[in-house]
mmCIF file of C-alpha atoms in Angstrom:
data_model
loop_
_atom_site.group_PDB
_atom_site.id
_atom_site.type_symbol
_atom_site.label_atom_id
_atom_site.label_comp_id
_atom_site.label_asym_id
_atom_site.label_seq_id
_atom_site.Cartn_x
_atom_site.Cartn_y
_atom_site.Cartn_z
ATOM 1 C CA UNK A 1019 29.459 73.012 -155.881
ATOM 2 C CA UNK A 1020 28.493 70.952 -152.982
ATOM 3 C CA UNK A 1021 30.431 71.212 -149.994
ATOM 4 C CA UNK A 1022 29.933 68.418 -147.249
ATOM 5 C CA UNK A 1023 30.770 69.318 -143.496
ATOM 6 C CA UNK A 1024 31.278 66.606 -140.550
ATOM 7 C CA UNK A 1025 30.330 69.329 -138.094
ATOM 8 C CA UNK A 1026 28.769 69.025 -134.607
ATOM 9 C CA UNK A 1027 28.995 72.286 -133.074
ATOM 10 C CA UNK A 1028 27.425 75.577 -133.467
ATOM 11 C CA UNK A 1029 30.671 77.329 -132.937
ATOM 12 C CA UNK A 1030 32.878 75.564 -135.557
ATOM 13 C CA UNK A 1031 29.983 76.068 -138.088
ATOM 14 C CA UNK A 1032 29.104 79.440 -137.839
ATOM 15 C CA UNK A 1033 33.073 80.425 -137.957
ATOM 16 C CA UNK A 1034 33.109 78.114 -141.303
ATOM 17 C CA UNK A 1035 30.422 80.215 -142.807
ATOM 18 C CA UNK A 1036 31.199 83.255 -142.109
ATOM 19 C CA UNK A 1037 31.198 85.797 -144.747
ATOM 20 C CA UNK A 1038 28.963 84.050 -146.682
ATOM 21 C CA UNK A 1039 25.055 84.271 -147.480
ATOM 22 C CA UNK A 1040 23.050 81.365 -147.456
ATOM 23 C CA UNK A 1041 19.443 80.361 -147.057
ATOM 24 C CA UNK A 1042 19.186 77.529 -144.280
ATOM 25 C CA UNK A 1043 16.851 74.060 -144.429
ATOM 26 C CA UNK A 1044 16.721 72.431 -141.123
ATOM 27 C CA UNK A 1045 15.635 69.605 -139.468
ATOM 28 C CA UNK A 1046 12.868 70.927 -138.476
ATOM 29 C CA UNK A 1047 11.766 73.310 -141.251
ATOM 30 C CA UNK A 1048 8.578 72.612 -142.369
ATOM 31 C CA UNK A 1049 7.811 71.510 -145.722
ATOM 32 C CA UNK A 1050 11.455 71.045 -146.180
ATOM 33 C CA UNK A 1051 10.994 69.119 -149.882
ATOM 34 C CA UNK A 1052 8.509 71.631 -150.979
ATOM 35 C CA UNK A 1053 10.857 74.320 -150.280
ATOM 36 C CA UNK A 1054 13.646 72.627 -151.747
ATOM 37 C CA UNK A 1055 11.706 72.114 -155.099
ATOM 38 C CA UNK A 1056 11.237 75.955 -155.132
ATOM 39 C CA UNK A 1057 15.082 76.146 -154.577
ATOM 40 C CA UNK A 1058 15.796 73.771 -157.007
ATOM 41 C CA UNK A 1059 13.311 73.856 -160.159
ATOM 42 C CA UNK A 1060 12.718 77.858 -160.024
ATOM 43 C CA UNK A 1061 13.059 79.366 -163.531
ATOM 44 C CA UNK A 1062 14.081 82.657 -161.667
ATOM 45 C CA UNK A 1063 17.495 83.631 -162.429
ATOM 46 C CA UNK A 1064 17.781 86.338 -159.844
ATOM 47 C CA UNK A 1065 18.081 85.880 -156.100
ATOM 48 C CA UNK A 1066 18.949 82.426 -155.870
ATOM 49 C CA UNK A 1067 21.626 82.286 -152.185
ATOM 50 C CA UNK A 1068 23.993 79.397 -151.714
ATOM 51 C CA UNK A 1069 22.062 76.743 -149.785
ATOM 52 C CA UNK A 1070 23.120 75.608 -145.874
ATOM 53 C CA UNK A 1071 21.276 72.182 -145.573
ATOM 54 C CA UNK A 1072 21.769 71.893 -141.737
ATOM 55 C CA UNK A 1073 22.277 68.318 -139.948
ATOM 56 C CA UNK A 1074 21.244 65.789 -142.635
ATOM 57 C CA UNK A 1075 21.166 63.298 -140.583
ATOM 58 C CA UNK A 1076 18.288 64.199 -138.718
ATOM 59 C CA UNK A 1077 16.293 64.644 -141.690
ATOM 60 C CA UNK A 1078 13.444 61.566 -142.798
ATOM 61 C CA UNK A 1079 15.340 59.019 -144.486
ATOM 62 C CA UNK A 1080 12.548 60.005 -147.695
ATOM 63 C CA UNK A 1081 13.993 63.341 -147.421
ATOM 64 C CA UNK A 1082 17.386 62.906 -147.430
ATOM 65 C CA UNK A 1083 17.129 60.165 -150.389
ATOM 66 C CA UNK A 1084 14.971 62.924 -152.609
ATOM 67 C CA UNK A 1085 17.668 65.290 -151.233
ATOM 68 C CA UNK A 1086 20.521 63.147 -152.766
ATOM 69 C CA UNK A 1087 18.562 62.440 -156.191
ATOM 70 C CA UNK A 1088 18.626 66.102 -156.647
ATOM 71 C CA UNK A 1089 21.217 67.892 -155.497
ATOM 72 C CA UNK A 1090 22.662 68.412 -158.829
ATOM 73 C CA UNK A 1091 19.857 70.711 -160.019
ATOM 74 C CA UNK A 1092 20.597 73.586 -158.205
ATOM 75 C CA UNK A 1093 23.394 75.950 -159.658
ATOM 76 C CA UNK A 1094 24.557 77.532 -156.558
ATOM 77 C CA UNK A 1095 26.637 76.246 -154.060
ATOM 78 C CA UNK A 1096 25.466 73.904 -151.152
ATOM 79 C CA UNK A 1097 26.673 73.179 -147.354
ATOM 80 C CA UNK A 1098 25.229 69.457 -146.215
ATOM 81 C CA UNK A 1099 25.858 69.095 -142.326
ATOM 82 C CA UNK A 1100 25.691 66.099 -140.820
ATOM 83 C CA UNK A 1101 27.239 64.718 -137.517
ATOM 84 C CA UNK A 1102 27.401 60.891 -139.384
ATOM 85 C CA UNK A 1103 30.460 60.530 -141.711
ATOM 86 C CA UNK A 1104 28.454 57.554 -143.708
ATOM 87 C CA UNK A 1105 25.829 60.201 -144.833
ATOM 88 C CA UNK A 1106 28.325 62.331 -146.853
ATOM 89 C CA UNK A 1107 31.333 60.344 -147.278
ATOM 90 C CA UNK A 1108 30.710 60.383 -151.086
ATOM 91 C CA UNK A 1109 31.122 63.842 -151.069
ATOM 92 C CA UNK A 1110 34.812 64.008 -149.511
ATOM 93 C CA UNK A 1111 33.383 65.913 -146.880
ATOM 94 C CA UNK A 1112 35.538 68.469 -144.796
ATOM 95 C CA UNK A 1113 36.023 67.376 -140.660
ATOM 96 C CA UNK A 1114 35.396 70.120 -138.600
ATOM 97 C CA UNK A 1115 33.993 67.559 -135.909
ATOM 98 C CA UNK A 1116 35.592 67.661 -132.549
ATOM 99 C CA UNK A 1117 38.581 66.234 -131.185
ATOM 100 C CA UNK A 1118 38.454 62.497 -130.583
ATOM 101 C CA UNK A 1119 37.826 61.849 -127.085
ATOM 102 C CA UNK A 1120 41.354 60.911 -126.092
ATOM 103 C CA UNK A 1121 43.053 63.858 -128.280
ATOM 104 C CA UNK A 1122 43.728 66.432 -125.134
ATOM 105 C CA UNK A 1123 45.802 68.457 -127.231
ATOM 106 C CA UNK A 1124 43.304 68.503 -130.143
ATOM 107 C CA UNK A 1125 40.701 70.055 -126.978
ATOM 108 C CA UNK A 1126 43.343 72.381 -125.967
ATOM 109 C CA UNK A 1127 43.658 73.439 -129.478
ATOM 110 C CA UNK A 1128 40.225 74.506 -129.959
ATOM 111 C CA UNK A 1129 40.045 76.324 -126.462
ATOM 112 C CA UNK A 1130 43.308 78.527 -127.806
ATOM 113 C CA UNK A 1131 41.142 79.038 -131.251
ATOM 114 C CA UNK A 1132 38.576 80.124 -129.011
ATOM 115 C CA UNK A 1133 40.229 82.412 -127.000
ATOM 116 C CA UNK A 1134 42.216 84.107 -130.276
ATOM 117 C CA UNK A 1135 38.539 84.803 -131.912
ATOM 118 C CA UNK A 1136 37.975 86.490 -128.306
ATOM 119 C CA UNK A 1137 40.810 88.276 -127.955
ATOM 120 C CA UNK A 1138 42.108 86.237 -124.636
ATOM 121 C CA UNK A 1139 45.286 84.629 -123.524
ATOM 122 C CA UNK A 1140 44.474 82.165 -121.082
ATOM 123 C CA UNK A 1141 47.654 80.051 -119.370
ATOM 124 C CA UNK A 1142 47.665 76.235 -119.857
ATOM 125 C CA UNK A 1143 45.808 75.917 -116.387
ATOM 126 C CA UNK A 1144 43.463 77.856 -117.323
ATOM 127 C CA UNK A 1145 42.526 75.974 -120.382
ATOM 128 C CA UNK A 1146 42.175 72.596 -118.366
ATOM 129 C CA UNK A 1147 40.730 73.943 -115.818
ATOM 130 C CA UNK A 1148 37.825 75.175 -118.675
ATOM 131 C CA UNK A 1149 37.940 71.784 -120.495
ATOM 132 C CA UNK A 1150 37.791 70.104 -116.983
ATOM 133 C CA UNK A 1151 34.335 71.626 -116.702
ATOM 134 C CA UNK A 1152 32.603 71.296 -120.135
ATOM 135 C CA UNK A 1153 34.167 69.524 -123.336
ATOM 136 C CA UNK A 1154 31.323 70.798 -125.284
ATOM 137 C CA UNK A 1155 32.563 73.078 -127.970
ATOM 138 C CA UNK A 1156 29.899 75.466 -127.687
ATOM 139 C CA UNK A 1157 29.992 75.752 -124.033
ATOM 140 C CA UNK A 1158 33.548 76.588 -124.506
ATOM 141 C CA UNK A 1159 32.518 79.362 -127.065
ATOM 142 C CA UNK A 1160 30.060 80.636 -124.590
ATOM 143 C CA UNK A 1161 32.085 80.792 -121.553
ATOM 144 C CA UNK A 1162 35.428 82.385 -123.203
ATOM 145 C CA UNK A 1163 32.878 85.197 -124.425
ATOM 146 C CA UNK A 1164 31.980 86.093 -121.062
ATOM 147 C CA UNK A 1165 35.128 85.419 -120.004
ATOM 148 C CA UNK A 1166 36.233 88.097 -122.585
ATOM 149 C CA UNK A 1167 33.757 90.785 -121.371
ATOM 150 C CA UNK A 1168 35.612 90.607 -118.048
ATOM 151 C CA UNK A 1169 38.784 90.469 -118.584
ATOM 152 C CA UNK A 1170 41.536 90.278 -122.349
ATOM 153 C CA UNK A 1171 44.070 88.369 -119.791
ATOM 154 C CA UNK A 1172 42.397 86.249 -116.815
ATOM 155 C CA UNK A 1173 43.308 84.927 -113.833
ATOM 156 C CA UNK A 1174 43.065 80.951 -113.316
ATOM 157 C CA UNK A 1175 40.681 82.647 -109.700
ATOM 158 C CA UNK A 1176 38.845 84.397 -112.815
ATOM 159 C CA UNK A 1177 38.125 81.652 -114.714
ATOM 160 C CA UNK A 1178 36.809 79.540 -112.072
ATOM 161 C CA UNK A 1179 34.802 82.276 -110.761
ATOM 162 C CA UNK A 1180 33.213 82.952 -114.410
ATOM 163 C CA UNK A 1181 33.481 79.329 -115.463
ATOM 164 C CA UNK A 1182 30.412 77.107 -113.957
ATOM 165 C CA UNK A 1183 31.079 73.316 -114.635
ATOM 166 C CA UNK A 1184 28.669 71.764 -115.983
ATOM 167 C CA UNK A 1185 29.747 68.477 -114.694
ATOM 168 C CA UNK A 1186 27.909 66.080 -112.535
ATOM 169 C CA UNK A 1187 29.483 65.983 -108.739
ATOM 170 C CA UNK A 1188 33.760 67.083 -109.060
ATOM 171 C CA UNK A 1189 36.082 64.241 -109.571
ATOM 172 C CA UNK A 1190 37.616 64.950 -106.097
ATOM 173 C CA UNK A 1191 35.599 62.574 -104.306
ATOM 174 C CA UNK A 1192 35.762 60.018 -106.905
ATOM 175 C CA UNK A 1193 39.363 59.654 -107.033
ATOM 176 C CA UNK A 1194 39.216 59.621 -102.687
ATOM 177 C CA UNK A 1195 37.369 57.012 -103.037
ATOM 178 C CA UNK A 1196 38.965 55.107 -105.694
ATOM 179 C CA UNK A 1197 42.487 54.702 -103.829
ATOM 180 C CA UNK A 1198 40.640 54.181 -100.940
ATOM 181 C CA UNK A 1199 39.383 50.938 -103.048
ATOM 182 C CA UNK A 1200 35.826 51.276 -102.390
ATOM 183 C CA UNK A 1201 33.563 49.905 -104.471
ATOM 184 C CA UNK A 1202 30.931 52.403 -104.356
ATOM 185 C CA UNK A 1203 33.828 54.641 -106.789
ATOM 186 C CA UNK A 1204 32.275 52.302 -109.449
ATOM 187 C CA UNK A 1205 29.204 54.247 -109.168
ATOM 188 C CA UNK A 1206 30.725 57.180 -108.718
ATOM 189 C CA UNK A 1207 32.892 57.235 -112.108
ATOM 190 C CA UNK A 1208 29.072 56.041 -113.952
ATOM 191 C CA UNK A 1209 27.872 59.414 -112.897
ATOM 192 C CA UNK A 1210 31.221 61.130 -113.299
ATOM 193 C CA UNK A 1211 32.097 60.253 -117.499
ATOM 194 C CA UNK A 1212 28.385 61.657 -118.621
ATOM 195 C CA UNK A 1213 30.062 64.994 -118.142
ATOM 196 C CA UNK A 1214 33.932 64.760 -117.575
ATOM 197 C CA UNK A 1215 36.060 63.995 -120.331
ATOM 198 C CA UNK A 1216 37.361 60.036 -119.454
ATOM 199 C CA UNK A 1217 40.944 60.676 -120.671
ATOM 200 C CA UNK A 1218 41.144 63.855 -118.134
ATOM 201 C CA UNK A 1219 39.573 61.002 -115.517
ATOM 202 C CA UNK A 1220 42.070 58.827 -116.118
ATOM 203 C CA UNK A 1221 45.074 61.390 -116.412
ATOM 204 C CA UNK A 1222 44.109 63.042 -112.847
ATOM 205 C CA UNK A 1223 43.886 59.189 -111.389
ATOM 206 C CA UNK A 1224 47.785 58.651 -112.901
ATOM 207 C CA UNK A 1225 48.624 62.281 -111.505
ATOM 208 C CA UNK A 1226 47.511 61.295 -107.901
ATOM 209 C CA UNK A 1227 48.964 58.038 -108.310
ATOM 210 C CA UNK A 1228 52.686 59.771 -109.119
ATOM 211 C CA UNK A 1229 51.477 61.764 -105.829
ATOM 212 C CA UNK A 1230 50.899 58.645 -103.372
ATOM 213 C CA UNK A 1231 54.098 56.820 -104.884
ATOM 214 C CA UNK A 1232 55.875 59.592 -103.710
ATOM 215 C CA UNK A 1233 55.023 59.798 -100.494
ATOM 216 C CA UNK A 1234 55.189 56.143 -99.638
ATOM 217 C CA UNK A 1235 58.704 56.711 -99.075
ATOM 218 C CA UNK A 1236 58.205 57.757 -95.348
ATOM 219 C CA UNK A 1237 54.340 55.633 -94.321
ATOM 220 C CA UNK A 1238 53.520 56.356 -90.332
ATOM 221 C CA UNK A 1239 50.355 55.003 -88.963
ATOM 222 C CA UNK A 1240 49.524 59.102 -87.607
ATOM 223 C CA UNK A 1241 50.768 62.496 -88.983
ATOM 224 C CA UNK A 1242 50.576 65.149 -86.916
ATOM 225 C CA UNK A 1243 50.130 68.596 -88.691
ATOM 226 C CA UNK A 1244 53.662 69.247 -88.520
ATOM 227 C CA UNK A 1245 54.098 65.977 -89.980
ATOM 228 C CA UNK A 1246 51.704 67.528 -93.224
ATOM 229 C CA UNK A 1247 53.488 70.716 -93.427
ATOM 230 C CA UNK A 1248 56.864 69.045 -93.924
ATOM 231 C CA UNK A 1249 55.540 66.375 -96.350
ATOM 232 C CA UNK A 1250 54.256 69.567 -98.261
ATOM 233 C CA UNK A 1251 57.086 71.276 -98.179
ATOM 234 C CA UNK A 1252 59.613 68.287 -99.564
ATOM 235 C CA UNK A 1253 57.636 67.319 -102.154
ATOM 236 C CA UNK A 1254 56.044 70.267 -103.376
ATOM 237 C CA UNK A 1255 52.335 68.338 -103.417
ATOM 238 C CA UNK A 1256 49.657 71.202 -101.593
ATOM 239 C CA UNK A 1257 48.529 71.142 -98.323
ATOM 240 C CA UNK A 1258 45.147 69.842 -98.243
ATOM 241 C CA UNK A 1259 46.189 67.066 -100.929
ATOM 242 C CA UNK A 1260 48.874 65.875 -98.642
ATOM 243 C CA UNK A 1261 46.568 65.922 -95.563
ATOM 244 C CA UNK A 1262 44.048 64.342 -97.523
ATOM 245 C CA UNK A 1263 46.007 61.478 -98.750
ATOM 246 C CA UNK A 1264 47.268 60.749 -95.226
ATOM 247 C CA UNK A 1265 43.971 60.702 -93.702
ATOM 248 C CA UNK A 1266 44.837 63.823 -91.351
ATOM 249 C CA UNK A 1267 41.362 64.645 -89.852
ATOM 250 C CA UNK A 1268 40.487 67.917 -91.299
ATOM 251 C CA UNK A 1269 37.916 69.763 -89.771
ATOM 252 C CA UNK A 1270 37.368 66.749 -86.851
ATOM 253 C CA UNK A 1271 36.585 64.306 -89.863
ATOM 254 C CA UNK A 1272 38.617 60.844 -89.876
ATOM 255 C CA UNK A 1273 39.236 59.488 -93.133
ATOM 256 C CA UNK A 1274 41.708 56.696 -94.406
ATOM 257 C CA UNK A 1275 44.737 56.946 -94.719
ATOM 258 C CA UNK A 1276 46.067 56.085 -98.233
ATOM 259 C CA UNK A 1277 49.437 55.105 -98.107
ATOM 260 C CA UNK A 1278 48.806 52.120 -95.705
ATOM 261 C CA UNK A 1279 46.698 50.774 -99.078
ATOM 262 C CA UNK A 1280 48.921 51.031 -101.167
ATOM 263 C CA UNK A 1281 52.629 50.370 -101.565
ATOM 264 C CA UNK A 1282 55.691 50.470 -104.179
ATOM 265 C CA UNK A 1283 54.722 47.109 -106.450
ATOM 266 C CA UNK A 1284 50.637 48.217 -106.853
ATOM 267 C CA UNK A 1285 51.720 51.886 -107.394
ATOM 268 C CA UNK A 1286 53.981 51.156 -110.619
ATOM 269 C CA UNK A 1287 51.383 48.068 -111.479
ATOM 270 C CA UNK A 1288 48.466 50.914 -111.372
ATOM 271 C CA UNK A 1289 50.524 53.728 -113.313
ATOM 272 C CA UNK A 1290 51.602 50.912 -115.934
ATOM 273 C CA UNK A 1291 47.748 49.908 -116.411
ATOM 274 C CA UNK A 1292 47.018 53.764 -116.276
ATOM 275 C CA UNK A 1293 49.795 53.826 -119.182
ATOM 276 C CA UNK A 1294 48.302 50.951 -121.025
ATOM 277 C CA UNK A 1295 44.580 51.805 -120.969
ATOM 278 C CA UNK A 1296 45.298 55.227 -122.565
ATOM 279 C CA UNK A 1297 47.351 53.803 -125.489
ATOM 280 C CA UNK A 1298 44.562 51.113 -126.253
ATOM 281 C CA UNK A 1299 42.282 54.540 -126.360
ATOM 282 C CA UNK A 1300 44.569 55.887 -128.645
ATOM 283 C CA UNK A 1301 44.336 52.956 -130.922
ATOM 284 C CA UNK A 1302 40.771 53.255 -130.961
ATOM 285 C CA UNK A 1303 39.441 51.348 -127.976
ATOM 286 C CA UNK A 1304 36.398 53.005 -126.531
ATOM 287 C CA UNK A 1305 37.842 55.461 -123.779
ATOM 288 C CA UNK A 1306 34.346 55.263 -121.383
ATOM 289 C CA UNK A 1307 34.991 50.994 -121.504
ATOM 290 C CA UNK A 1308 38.817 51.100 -120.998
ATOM 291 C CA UNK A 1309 38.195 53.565 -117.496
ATOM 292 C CA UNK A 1310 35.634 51.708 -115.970
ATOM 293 C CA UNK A 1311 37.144 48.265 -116.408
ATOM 294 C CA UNK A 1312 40.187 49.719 -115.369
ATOM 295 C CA UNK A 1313 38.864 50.767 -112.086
ATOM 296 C CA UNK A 1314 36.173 47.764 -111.731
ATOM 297 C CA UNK A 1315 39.798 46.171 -111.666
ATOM 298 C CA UNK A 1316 41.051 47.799 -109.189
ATOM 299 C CA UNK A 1317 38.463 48.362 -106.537
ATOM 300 C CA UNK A 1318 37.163 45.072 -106.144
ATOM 301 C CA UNK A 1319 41.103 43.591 -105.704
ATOM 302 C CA UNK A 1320 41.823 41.962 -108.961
ATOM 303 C CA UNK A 1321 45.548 43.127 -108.493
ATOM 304 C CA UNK A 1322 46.508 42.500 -104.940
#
């Protein structure tokens, strides 16, 4: 039997196989055909392990086209990987790939899978605040493990003790500078999507955007701390994001002031292109085009 698996993680691979005893052909094995012809042609009847013929797809095109011409000649059964659907399509290969890019649920899922293997419950927060700093499945696998050895039931303080991210610079300062409408956020979001998922870019843009539309219902040139507290306190919205968004100089720094860039009519016309951008993802548009043309848009005043 040949089984075909669209796999490209350690994680969901090893949990396939587990159980089972195999003799492994990689990429880098050497001698991989003459091995294989030992595999396949032997005369010995004893012995013989199902085969695990590891990421096909980074094999030498000779070797995967002798590979195909005689896969039939071995009598046990055989695991092709490959991270490239085309290579083993003919084979009605099994999809243990992961999620699509803008599936969040499909992410969440596999942190919860995870953490059950582990033994931990970890809150919703918790999970995003692990898939906000790697969505590598393996990473995941590797940080829930230690996570595990500390604590079965974790704090959201635990995980982002434990929890490194292995993003480039945090999406704080990018989103600043986006409603601020500075160009230089261009650059920022370049750096920022090599390592943060774009659809959890996109989704913490729409969240602050809910954020700012709320509080443009009482705009002052100056708040006073007072002025923060309150704002906090009526709307529920932290602190340090409502200081923040209303330029209150924190520790003797000025910054801009949001709401006097923004007002009712951009708010709802950024939220609706927010809105539209992630169902054109959802249809298949590339996620890492639709962000950055989205905020291109934006920060150099093509809606005004």
């Amino acid at each position: 039997m040949i089984k075909a698996l669209l796999v490209d993680s350690e994680w969901k691979l090893s949990r396939f196989l587990e159980g089972k005893e195999y003799s492994t052909v990689r990429p880098d094995t050497p001698s991989k055909i003459e091995r294989l012809k030992l595999e396949f042609f032997s005369n010995s009847l004893f012995g013989k392990k199902d085969l695990l013929l590891k990421s096909i797809d980074k094999w030498e095109k000779e070797e995967r086209n002798w590979l195909m011409k005689n896969l039939s000649s071995y009598d046990r059964n055989i695991f092709i990987t490959s991270e490239d659907p085309d290579l083993i399509k003919k084979f009605g290969f099994e999809d243990l790939s992961s999620p699509k890019q803008w599936d969040i649920n499909g992410w969440m899922e596999e942190i919860e899978n995870i953490c059950r293997f582990f033994g931990v419950k970890i809150d919703e927060k918790g999970k995003e605040l692990i898939l906000n700093r790697t969505w590598n499945i393996d990473l995941m696998a590797k940080e829930i493990e230690k996570i595990s050895i500390f604590s079965k039931t974790p704090s959201y303080e635990d995980i982002e003790k434990i929890v490194p991210s292995y993003s480039a610079p945090f999406a704080f300062d990018f989103y600043r500078r986006f409603f601020e409408r500075d160009p230089s956020s261009l650059k920022s979001l370049k750096d920022l999507i090599q390592d943060i998922h774009p659809m959890i870019i996109l989704r913490g843009l729409e969240k602050t955007a809910i954020t700012v539309g709320k509080l443009l219902s009482d705009v002052k040139t100056e708040y006073s701390w007072d002025d923060v507290k309150q704002i906090s306190k009526s709307f529920s919205i932290p602190i340090p994001q409502v200081a923040d968004l209303v330029g209150f100089p924190l520790g003797g720094k000025k910054r801009k002031n949001i709401l006097q860039i923004w007002d009712y009519e951009k708010i709802n016309g950024l939220i609706e292109d927010f809105q539209d951008a992630e169902i054109r993802i959802k249809n298949g548009n590339d996620p890492f085009f639709e962000i950055i043309n989205l905020v291109s848009k934006w920060v150099k005043g093509g809606v005004l």
